[in-house]
Amino acid sequence: MHLAFLNPQGNFDPEDSYWTEHPDFGGQLVYVKNVALALADLGHQVDIITRRIEDPDWPEFAAAEDAYDGGVRILRVDCGDSSAFLRKEDLWPYLGRDWVPGIVAHYAGEGKMPDAATGHYGDGGLATALLQKASGVPFTFTGHSLGAQKFDKLLAGGESMEALDAEYRFARRLEAERTAMNHAGMVITSTTQERQEQYGHRAYRGAIDTSDDASFSVVPPGVALDVFGADARHANESEVQRLVADRLVRDIAPDRRDLPVVVASSRLDPKKNPVALADAFAASRTLQDAANLVFITGALDDPLRSDAGAGDIELDVLRDLRAAVTAGGLTGNVAAFGVQGQAALSAVYRYFASRRSVFALTALYEPFGLAPLEAAAAGLAVVATRNGGPSESLVDEDGEYGVLVDPTDPVDIAAGLERALGPEWDDLAAAGRRRVLDRYTWDRTAEGYLEAIESAAENRRRDLVPIHPYFTDGAPDIAMDRLRDLSYS
Ligand code: F6P
């Protein structure tokens, strides 16, 4: 089968330049690349289609064609002013007027349209709906993150609708998402909760029915086992181990350095709620006796003592974290340091797994939760928030693959950590690892996509929600009244 992945935002190149350095180069690109490669591995012809630009600040994206090792083509098609990188919020005017006609022309030049497409985020979703309309190519839609929830959250922060729309283009985004989910032959979500909660938002009423099983396919993403597997090896595994040992010497009291650890690795973001781990330690003498607490902090090497490299949000979290460590009498029990890149992180996990350690994620809400699964693959026992994806990935009717905790309750977190560090460690670590190998690999994701794509071809729908003419022929922009209607109806 010949498949096209439409992902206009960010960009792709064989070196994965800018990943995590820019908001449009985050988890979505990792996801698209991995699903595409896994499908190519199964023998399918796969293209990732993104945007061509000749911007000297982004020189990697000037060629019309590139490829990932593994046989996935990267096709870059002009979309608006091709002399500049555009952030995803600025792409809307050009998708239907420029980008999709360019994609159709490209395939016409090759003499054949792909058999099916898959659209990513509202922008890629709108584009696949337009491609289907222009050339009959059926498609699946993967929203990744829907605009309505983000709009609600930002509105609650007190900014006006007009200001938020000017910055984030919510009227265009919601309209595009409605079109994408309505025209798609199948909508792909990572969890059942995502289907119910995100697509059940009032802004999507009349575009999709979350009780309709024929519209949805739950296909979880996977863990990169070549990086995070317990048997994988970083090119400099022992160097990473030495770095960890050095940092423990720097931060942890001498008589405690051989203890297991509770390791957390997430952005220093209030949503990830890392301070709750320090509060949990402060609340439990048993926990303090059993383990140290370690934060892996990306580019920040000594964030308990130094502000160097931290942005405003990280500084807010650090202030609270330092205060919690001091107030809880935890100095010498807590380490925080950075390692760069996924391969080094996985080496850290393996090092701590060999000391019977536990990975912890106490986010207030975690939509899917790939990080706990990566840690489980590397051999750590896992404790994770009960709010969101981990409640599906770490527990099912057959058993428990990690410990779920209430992220707002330090006593419950402490109890979960004590359990995972105790005699159940071997069973939990083995069950978590098995769970990932059985259910959360990119190969499984690719198989899920193939099934969804086949159903999409049978279900193919179009024109139920008309495509707004703003996207196609430069008609007046989508009005603020429409945004008001969608968010209040
Ligand atoms: O790759 C970045 C990502 O993970 C994408 O899914 C999406 O672009 C973004 O984060 C979240 O989008 P938003 O904040 O616009 O909802």
Coordinates of C-alpha atoms and ligand atoms in Angstrom, one line a residue:
M1 CA 0.0 0.0 0.0
H2 CA 1.2 3.6 -0.7
L3 CA 0.5 5.8 2.3
A4 CA 0.9 9.6 2.8
F5 CA 1.3 11.2 6.2
L6 CA 0.2 14.8 6.0
N7 CA 2.0 16.9 8.7
P8 CA 2.5 20.5 7.6
Q9 CA 3.7 21.9 11.0
G10 CA 7.3 21.7 12.1
N11 CA 9.3 19.9 9.5
F12 CA 11.3 16.6 9.1
D13 CA 14.8 15.9 8.0
P14 CA 17.0 12.8 8.3
E15 CA 18.9 14.3 11.3
D16 CA 15.7 15.3 13.2
S17 CA 17.0 18.8 13.6
Y18 CA 15.3 21.1 16.2
W19 CA 13.5 18.2 17.9
T20 CA 12.3 19.5 21.3
E21 CA 14.0 22.9 20.6
H22 CA 10.9 24.4 19.1
P23 CA 7.3 23.9 20.1
D24 CA 6.3 22.6 16.6
F25 CA 9.1 20.0 16.8
G26 CA 7.8 17.9 19.7
G27 CA 6.1 14.6 20.4
Q28 CA 3.9 14.7 17.3
L29 CA 7.0 14.6 15.0
V30 CA 8.4 11.7 17.0
Y31 CA 5.1 9.9 16.6
V32 CA 4.7 10.5 12.9
K33 CA 8.2 9.4 12.1
N34 CA 8.0 6.2 14.2
V35 CA 4.6 5.1 12.8
A36 CA 5.8 5.9 9.2
L37 CA 9.0 3.9 9.7
A38 CA 7.2 0.9 11.3
L39 CA 4.8 0.9 8.3
A40 CA 7.7 1.0 5.9
D41 CA 9.2 -1.9 7.8
L42 CA 6.0 -3.9 7.1
G43 CA 6.7 -3.4 3.4
H44 CA 4.5 -0.3 2.6
Q45 CA 5.6 2.7 0.6
V46 CA 5.3 5.7 3.0
D47 CA 5.7 9.4 2.4
I48 CA 5.7 12.1 5.1
I49 CA 4.6 15.3 3.5
T50 CA 5.6 18.6 5.1
R51 CA 6.5 22.1 4.1
R52 CA 9.4 23.3 1.8
I53 CA 11.2 26.5 2.8
E54 CA 14.3 28.3 1.7
D55 CA 15.0 30.1 5.0
P56 CA 18.8 30.4 5.8
D57 CA 17.9 30.0 9.5
W58 CA 16.4 26.6 8.7
P59 CA 18.6 25.3 5.9
E60 CA 17.6 21.6 6.3
F61 CA 14.2 22.1 4.8
A62 CA 15.0 23.6 1.3
A63 CA 15.0 20.4 -0.7
A64 CA 11.7 19.1 -2.2
E65 CA 12.6 15.5 -1.3
D66 CA 14.6 13.7 1.4
A67 CA 14.4 10.3 3.1
Y68 CA 14.8 8.6 6.4
D69 CA 17.0 5.5 6.6
G70 CA 14.4 2.8 6.5
G71 CA 12.8 4.0 3.2
V72 CA 10.4 6.7 4.3
R73 CA 10.3 9.6 1.8
I74 CA 10.1 13.1 3.1
L75 CA 8.3 15.3 0.6
R76 CA 8.3 19.0 1.1
V77 CA 5.7 21.1 -0.7
D78 CA 5.4 24.9 -0.7
C79 CA 2.8 26.3 1.7
G80 CA 2.6 30.1 1.7
D81 CA 5.8 32.2 1.6
S82 CA 8.5 29.6 1.0
S83 CA 11.3 32.0 2.1
A84 CA 10.4 31.7 5.8
F85 CA 9.6 29.2 8.5
L86 CA 6.1 29.7 9.8
R87 CA 4.8 28.5 13.2
K88 CA 1.8 26.2 13.0
E89 CA -0.6 28.9 13.9
D90 CA 0.3 30.8 10.8
L91 CA -0.2 28.0 8.3
W92 CA -4.0 28.1 8.0
P93 CA -4.4 30.4 5.0
Y94 CA -2.2 28.4 2.8
L95 CA -3.2 24.8 3.4
G96 CA -6.1 24.7 1.0
R97 CA -5.0 27.4 -1.4
D98 CA -1.4 26.2 -1.8
W99 CA -0.2 23.1 0.0
V100 CA -2.9 20.6 -1.0
P101 CA -2.9 21.7 -4.6
G102 CA 0.9 21.3 -4.5
I103 CA 0.5 17.7 -3.1
V104 CA -2.0 16.8 -5.8
A105 CA 0.3 18.2 -8.5
H106 CA 3.2 16.2 -7.0
Y107 CA 1.4 12.9 -7.2
A108 CA -0.1 13.7 -10.6
G109 CA 3.5 14.2 -11.7
E110 CA 4.3 10.7 -10.4
G111 CA 1.3 9.3 -12.2
K112 CA -0.5 7.9 -9.2
M113 CA -2.2 9.2 -6.0
P114 CA -1.4 7.3 -2.7
D115 CA -3.9 4.7 -1.7
A116 CA -4.7 6.4 1.6
A117 CA -3.6 9.3 3.7
T118 CA -3.4 10.1 7.4
G119 CA -3.7 13.6 8.7
H120 CA -2.0 14.8 11.9
Y121 CA -3.2 17.7 14.1
G122 CA -6.0 20.0 12.9
D123 CA -3.8 21.4 10.1
G124 CA -2.9 18.0 8.6
G125 CA -6.5 16.8 9.2
L126 CA -8.0 19.7 7.2
A127 CA -5.4 19.1 4.5
T128 CA -6.3 15.4 4.2
A129 CA -10.0 16.3 4.0
L130 CA -9.2 18.6 1.1
L131 CA -7.0 16.0 -0.5
Q132 CA -9.9 13.5 -0.3
K133 CA -12.3 16.0 -1.8
A134 CA -9.8 16.8 -4.6
S135 CA -8.7 13.3 -5.5
G136 CA -10.7 10.7 -3.6
V137 CA -7.9 9.5 -1.3
P138 CA -9.5 8.2 1.9
F139 CA -7.9 9.2 5.2
T140 CA -7.6 8.7 9.0
F141 CA -7.3 11.7 11.3
T142 CA -5.1 11.8 14.4
G143 CA -5.7 15.0 16.4
H144 CA -2.8 14.7 18.8
S145 CA -4.1 17.8 20.7
L146 CA -7.4 19.4 20.0
G147 CA -7.9 23.1 20.2
A148 CA -11.1 23.3 22.3
Q149 CA -9.5 22.1 25.5
K150 CA -6.5 24.5 25.0
F151 CA -8.9 27.3 24.4
D152 CA -10.9 26.5 27.6
K153 CA -7.7 26.4 29.6
L154 CA -6.4 29.7 28.3
L155 CA -9.8 31.4 28.6
A156 CA -9.8 30.3 32.3
G157 CA -6.6 32.2 32.7
G158 CA -8.5 35.4 32.1
E159 CA -7.4 36.5 28.6
S160 CA -10.1 37.7 26.1
M161 CA -11.3 35.5 23.3
E162 CA -10.2 38.1 20.8
A163 CA -6.6 38.2 22.2
L164 CA -6.4 34.4 22.3
D165 CA -7.7 34.1 18.8
A166 CA -5.3 36.6 17.4
E167 CA -2.4 34.7 19.0
Y168 CA -3.5 31.1 18.4
R169 CA -6.1 31.3 15.6
F170 CA -8.7 29.2 17.5
A171 CA -11.6 30.0 15.2
R172 CA -9.7 28.5 12.2
R173 CA -8.4 25.6 14.3
L174 CA -11.7 24.5 15.6
E175 CA -13.4 24.8 12.2
A176 CA -10.5 22.8 10.7
E177 CA -10.7 20.1 13.4
R178 CA -14.5 19.8 12.9
T179 CA -14.0 19.3 9.2
A180 CA -11.1 16.8 9.7
M181 CA -13.0 14.6 12.2
N182 CA -16.2 14.7 10.2
H183 CA -14.7 13.8 6.9
A184 CA -12.2 11.2 8.1
G185 CA -13.1 7.6 7.5
M186 CA -11.6 6.9 10.9
V187 CA -10.4 9.0 13.8
I188 CA -7.4 7.6 15.7
T189 CA -6.9 8.3 19.4
S190 CA -4.3 7.0 21.8
T191 CA -6.7 6.1 24.6
T192 CA -10.5 5.6 25.1
Q193 CA -10.4 8.6 27.5
E194 CA -9.0 10.8 24.7
R195 CA -12.0 9.8 22.5
Q196 CA -14.5 10.6 25.2
E197 CA -13.0 13.7 26.7
Q198 CA -11.4 15.5 23.8
Y199 CA -13.8 14.7 21.0
G200 CA -16.8 14.9 23.4
H201 CA -16.2 18.7 23.8
R202 CA -19.2 20.8 22.9
A203 CA -17.1 22.5 20.2
Y204 CA -17.2 19.3 18.2
R205 CA -21.0 18.7 18.5
G206 CA -22.5 17.9 15.1
A207 CA -19.1 17.0 13.7
I208 CA -18.5 13.7 15.5
D209 CA -20.4 11.4 17.8
T210 CA -18.1 9.8 20.5
S211 CA -20.5 6.9 21.0
D212 CA -20.1 5.8 17.4
D213 CA -17.6 3.0 17.4
A214 CA -17.4 3.1 13.6
S215 CA -15.8 6.5 13.7
F216 CA -13.0 5.8 16.2
S217 CA -10.0 3.5 16.5
V218 CA -7.9 3.5 19.7
V219 CA -4.3 2.9 18.6
P220 CA -1.7 3.7 21.3
P221 CA 1.7 4.9 20.4
G222 CA 4.8 2.8 21.1
V223 CA 8.1 2.8 22.9
A224 CA 11.3 2.9 20.8
L225 CA 12.8 -0.4 22.1
D226 CA 16.1 0.1 20.3
V227 CA 16.6 3.1 22.6
F228 CA 14.7 2.3 25.8
G229 CA 14.8 -1.5 25.8
A230 CA 16.4 -3.1 28.9
D231 CA 18.9 -4.7 26.5
A232 CA 19.6 -1.6 24.4
R233 CA 22.9 0.1 24.9
H234 CA 23.9 3.8 24.5
A235 CA 27.2 4.3 22.5
N236 CA 28.6 5.7 25.7
E237 CA 26.7 3.7 28.3
S238 CA 29.5 3.7 30.9
E239 CA 30.2 7.4 30.5
V240 CA 26.5 8.1 31.3
Q241 CA 26.8 5.8 34.3
R242 CA 29.9 7.7 35.5
L243 CA 28.0 11.0 35.1
V244 CA 25.2 9.7 37.2
A245 CA 27.6 8.4 39.9
D246 CA 29.3 11.8 40.0
R247 CA 26.0 13.7 40.4
L248 CA 25.0 11.4 43.2
V249 CA 28.2 12.2 44.9
R250 CA 27.6 15.9 44.4
D251 CA 24.0 15.9 45.7
I252 CA 23.4 12.9 48.0
A253 CA 24.7 12.4 51.5
P254 CA 27.6 9.9 51.6
D255 CA 25.8 7.3 53.7
R256 CA 22.9 7.2 51.3
R257 CA 24.5 6.9 47.9
D258 CA 23.9 3.2 47.4
L259 CA 20.1 3.4 48.0
P260 CA 17.6 2.8 45.2
V261 CA 16.1 6.0 43.8
V262 CA 12.7 7.3 42.8
V263 CA 13.5 8.9 39.4
A264 CA 11.4 11.5 37.7
S265 CA 12.0 12.9 34.3
S266 CA 9.7 15.4 32.8
R267 CA 9.7 19.1 31.9
L268 CA 9.8 21.3 35.0
D269 CA 6.2 22.4 34.4
P270 CA 3.5 22.9 37.0
K271 CA 1.2 20.4 35.0
K272 CA 3.8 17.7 35.6
N273 CA 3.6 18.4 39.3
P274 CA 7.1 17.3 40.3
V275 CA 7.0 19.1 43.6
A276 CA 4.4 16.5 44.8
L277 CA 7.3 14.0 44.9
A278 CA 9.3 16.1 47.3
D279 CA 6.1 16.5 49.4
A280 CA 5.6 12.7 49.4
F281 CA 9.1 12.2 50.6
A282 CA 8.7 14.8 53.3
A283 CA 5.5 13.0 54.4
S284 CA 7.1 9.5 54.8
R285 CA 10.1 8.5 57.0
T286 CA 9.8 5.0 55.5
L287 CA 10.3 6.4 52.0
Q288 CA 13.2 8.5 53.1
D289 CA 14.8 5.4 54.6
A290 CA 14.2 3.4 51.5
A291 CA 15.3 5.6 48.6
N292 CA 16.7 8.9 47.3
L293 CA 14.7 11.2 45.0
V294 CA 16.3 12.0 41.6
F295 CA 15.1 14.6 39.1
I296 CA 16.4 14.3 35.5
T297 CA 16.1 17.9 34.2
G298 CA 17.1 17.9 30.5
A299 CA 19.5 20.8 29.9
L300 CA 19.6 22.0 33.5
D301 CA 22.6 20.5 35.3
D302 CA 22.3 21.7 38.8
P303 CA 18.8 23.2 39.2
L304 CA 18.6 22.8 42.9
R305 CA 21.3 25.3 43.3
S306 CA 21.6 27.2 40.0
D307 CA 19.0 29.0 37.8
A308 CA 21.3 28.7 34.8
G309 CA 19.4 27.8 31.6
A310 CA 16.0 27.8 33.2
G311 CA 13.0 29.7 31.6
D312 CA 10.3 31.5 33.6
I313 CA 8.0 28.5 34.1
E314 CA 10.9 26.3 35.1
L315 CA 12.1 28.9 37.6
D316 CA 8.6 29.0 39.2
V317 CA 8.7 25.2 39.6
L318 CA 12.3 25.3 40.9
R319 CA 11.4 27.9 43.5
D320 CA 8.7 25.6 44.9
L321 CA 10.8 22.5 44.6
R322 CA 13.8 24.0 46.5
A323 CA 11.4 25.3 49.2
A324 CA 9.8 21.8 49.5
V325 CA 13.2 20.1 49.8
T326 CA 14.3 22.5 52.5
A327 CA 11.1 22.5 54.4
G328 CA 10.9 18.7 54.2
G329 CA 14.5 18.3 55.6
L330 CA 15.4 16.5 52.4
T331 CA 18.8 18.1 51.6
G332 CA 21.2 15.2 50.9
N333 CA 18.2 12.9 49.9
V334 CA 17.5 14.7 46.6
A335 CA 19.6 15.0 43.4
A336 CA 18.8 16.9 40.2
F337 CA 20.8 17.0 37.1
G338 CA 20.5 17.0 33.3
V339 CA 21.3 14.4 30.7
Q340 CA 20.9 15.2 27.0
G341 CA 18.8 13.1 24.6
Q342 CA 16.7 10.0 24.8
A343 CA 19.6 7.5 24.5
A344 CA 21.4 9.0 27.5
L345 CA 18.1 9.0 29.5
S346 CA 17.5 5.4 28.7
A347 CA 21.1 4.6 30.0
V348 CA 20.2 6.4 33.2
Y349 CA 17.0 4.3 33.6
R350 CA 19.0 1.1 33.1
Y351 CA 21.6 2.2 35.7
F352 CA 18.9 2.9 38.2
A353 CA 16.9 -0.3 37.3
S354 CA 20.0 -2.3 38.3
R355 CA 19.5 -0.8 41.8
R356 CA 15.9 -1.8 42.0
S357 CA 14.7 1.8 41.5
V358 CA 11.3 3.2 40.7
F359 CA 10.2 5.7 38.0
A360 CA 7.6 8.3 39.1
L361 CA 5.3 10.6 37.1
T362 CA 2.9 12.6 39.3
A363 CA 1.4 14.8 36.6
L364 CA -2.0 16.3 37.5
Y365 CA -3.3 14.9 34.1
E366 CA -1.3 12.9 31.5
P367 CA -3.1 12.5 28.2
F368 CA -1.2 9.3 27.2
G369 CA 1.9 8.9 29.3
L370 CA 4.7 7.5 27.1
A371 CA 7.4 8.3 29.6
P372 CA 6.3 5.7 32.2
L373 CA 6.2 3.1 29.5
E374 CA 9.7 4.0 28.3
A375 CA 10.9 3.7 31.9
A376 CA 9.2 0.3 32.3
A377 CA 10.8 -0.9 29.0
A378 CA 14.2 -0.1 30.5
G379 CA 13.4 -2.2 33.6
L380 CA 12.2 0.2 36.3
A381 CA 9.1 -0.4 38.3
V382 CA 6.6 2.5 37.7
V383 CA 4.4 4.7 39.8
A384 CA 2.2 7.1 37.8
T385 CA -0.7 9.4 38.1
R386 CA -4.1 7.8 38.0
N387 CA -5.4 10.8 35.9
G388 CA -5.3 10.1 32.2
G389 CA -3.6 7.5 30.0
P390 CA -1.7 5.5 32.7
S391 CA -5.1 4.4 34.0
E392 CA -5.5 2.4 30.7
S393 CA -1.9 1.5 30.0
L394 CA -0.8 0.4 33.5
V395 CA -4.0 -1.4 34.7
D396 CA -6.5 -3.6 33.0
E397 CA -8.9 -6.4 33.9
D398 CA -6.1 -8.9 34.0
G399 CA -3.9 -7.0 36.4
E400 CA -1.6 -4.2 37.3
Y401 CA 1.6 -3.2 35.4
G402 CA 2.5 -0.2 37.6
V403 CA 1.1 1.5 40.7
L404 CA -1.4 4.3 40.1
V405 CA -1.6 7.2 42.6
D406 CA -3.6 10.4 43.3
P407 CA -1.2 13.1 42.2
T408 CA -2.8 15.6 44.5
D409 CA -2.3 13.5 47.6
P410 CA 1.4 13.3 48.9
V411 CA 0.4 10.5 51.3
D412 CA -1.1 8.4 48.5
I413 CA 2.0 9.0 46.4
A414 CA 4.3 8.0 49.3
A415 CA 2.3 4.8 49.8
G416 CA 2.5 4.0 46.1
L417 CA 6.3 4.6 46.1
E418 CA 6.8 2.5 49.2
R419 CA 4.9 -0.4 47.6
A420 CA 6.9 -0.2 44.4
L421 CA 10.2 -0.1 46.3
G422 CA 9.3 -3.0 48.5
P423 CA 9.0 -6.8 48.0
E424 CA 6.7 -6.3 45.0
W425 CA 9.5 -4.6 43.0
D426 CA 10.5 -7.7 41.0
D427 CA 6.9 -8.5 40.0
L428 CA 6.0 -4.9 39.1
A429 CA 9.2 -4.3 37.1
A430 CA 8.7 -7.6 35.2
A431 CA 5.0 -6.9 34.6
G432 CA 5.6 -3.3 33.4
R433 CA 8.3 -4.4 30.9
R434 CA 6.1 -7.3 29.6
R435 CA 3.2 -4.9 29.2
V436 CA 5.3 -2.6 26.9
L437 CA 6.6 -5.5 24.9
D438 CA 3.1 -6.9 24.4
R439 CA 1.2 -3.7 23.8
Y440 CA 3.2 -0.6 23.3
T441 CA 5.6 -1.0 20.4
W442 CA 5.7 1.0 17.2
D443 CA 5.1 -2.3 15.3
R444 CA 1.8 -2.6 17.2
T445 CA 1.0 1.0 16.4
A446 CA 1.6 0.4 12.7
E447 CA -0.6 -2.6 12.7
G448 CA -3.3 -0.5 14.4
Y449 CA -2.9 2.2 11.7
L450 CA -3.3 -0.4 8.9
E451 CA -6.5 -1.7 10.3
A452 CA -7.8 1.9 10.8
I453 CA -6.8 2.8 7.3
E454 CA -8.6 -0.2 5.8
S455 CA -11.8 0.8 7.7
A456 CA -11.3 4.4 6.6
A457 CA -11.3 3.3 3.0
E458 CA -14.7 1.6 3.6
N459 CA -16.2 4.3 5.7
R460 CA -15.0 7.2 3.5
R461 CA -17.2 10.3 4.2
R462 CA -17.1 13.8 2.9
D463 CA -19.0 17.1 2.8
L464 CA -21.1 16.4 5.9
V465 CA -19.6 19.4 7.5
P466 CA -18.9 21.8 4.6
I467 CA -15.3 22.9 4.3
H468 CA -15.2 26.6 5.1
P469 CA -14.5 28.7 2.0
Y470 CA -11.8 30.7 3.9
F471 CA -9.6 27.6 3.6
T472 CA -10.1 27.2 -0.1
D473 CA -10.7 30.4 -1.9
G474 CA -9.8 33.3 0.3
A475 CA -13.3 34.0 1.5
P476 CA -13.6 36.2 4.6
D477 CA -12.0 34.8 7.7
I478 CA -14.0 32.7 10.1
A479 CA -15.8 35.1 12.4
M480 CA -15.4 35.6 16.1
D481 CA -19.2 34.9 16.4
R482 CA -18.5 31.4 15.1
L483 CA -15.9 30.9 17.8
R484 CA -18.3 32.2 20.4
D485 CA -21.0 29.8 19.1
L486 CA -18.7 26.8 19.2
S487 CA -17.3 27.5 22.6
Y488 CA -20.7 28.3 24.3
S489 CA -23.2 26.2 22.4
Ligands
F6P1 O1 4.8 18.3 18.6 C1 4.3 19.2 19.4 C2 3.0 18.7 20.0 O2 3.2 17.5 20.7 C3 2.0 18.6 18.9 O3 1.1 17.6 19.1 C4 1.3 19.9 18.9 O4 1.8 20.6 17.9 C5 1.6 20.4 20.2 O5 2.5 19.7 20.9 C6 0.4 20.7 21.1 O6 -0.4 21.6 20.5 P1 -1.3 22.7 21.1 O7 -0.6 23.3 22.2 O8 -1.5 23.6 19.9 O9 -2.6 22.0 21.4

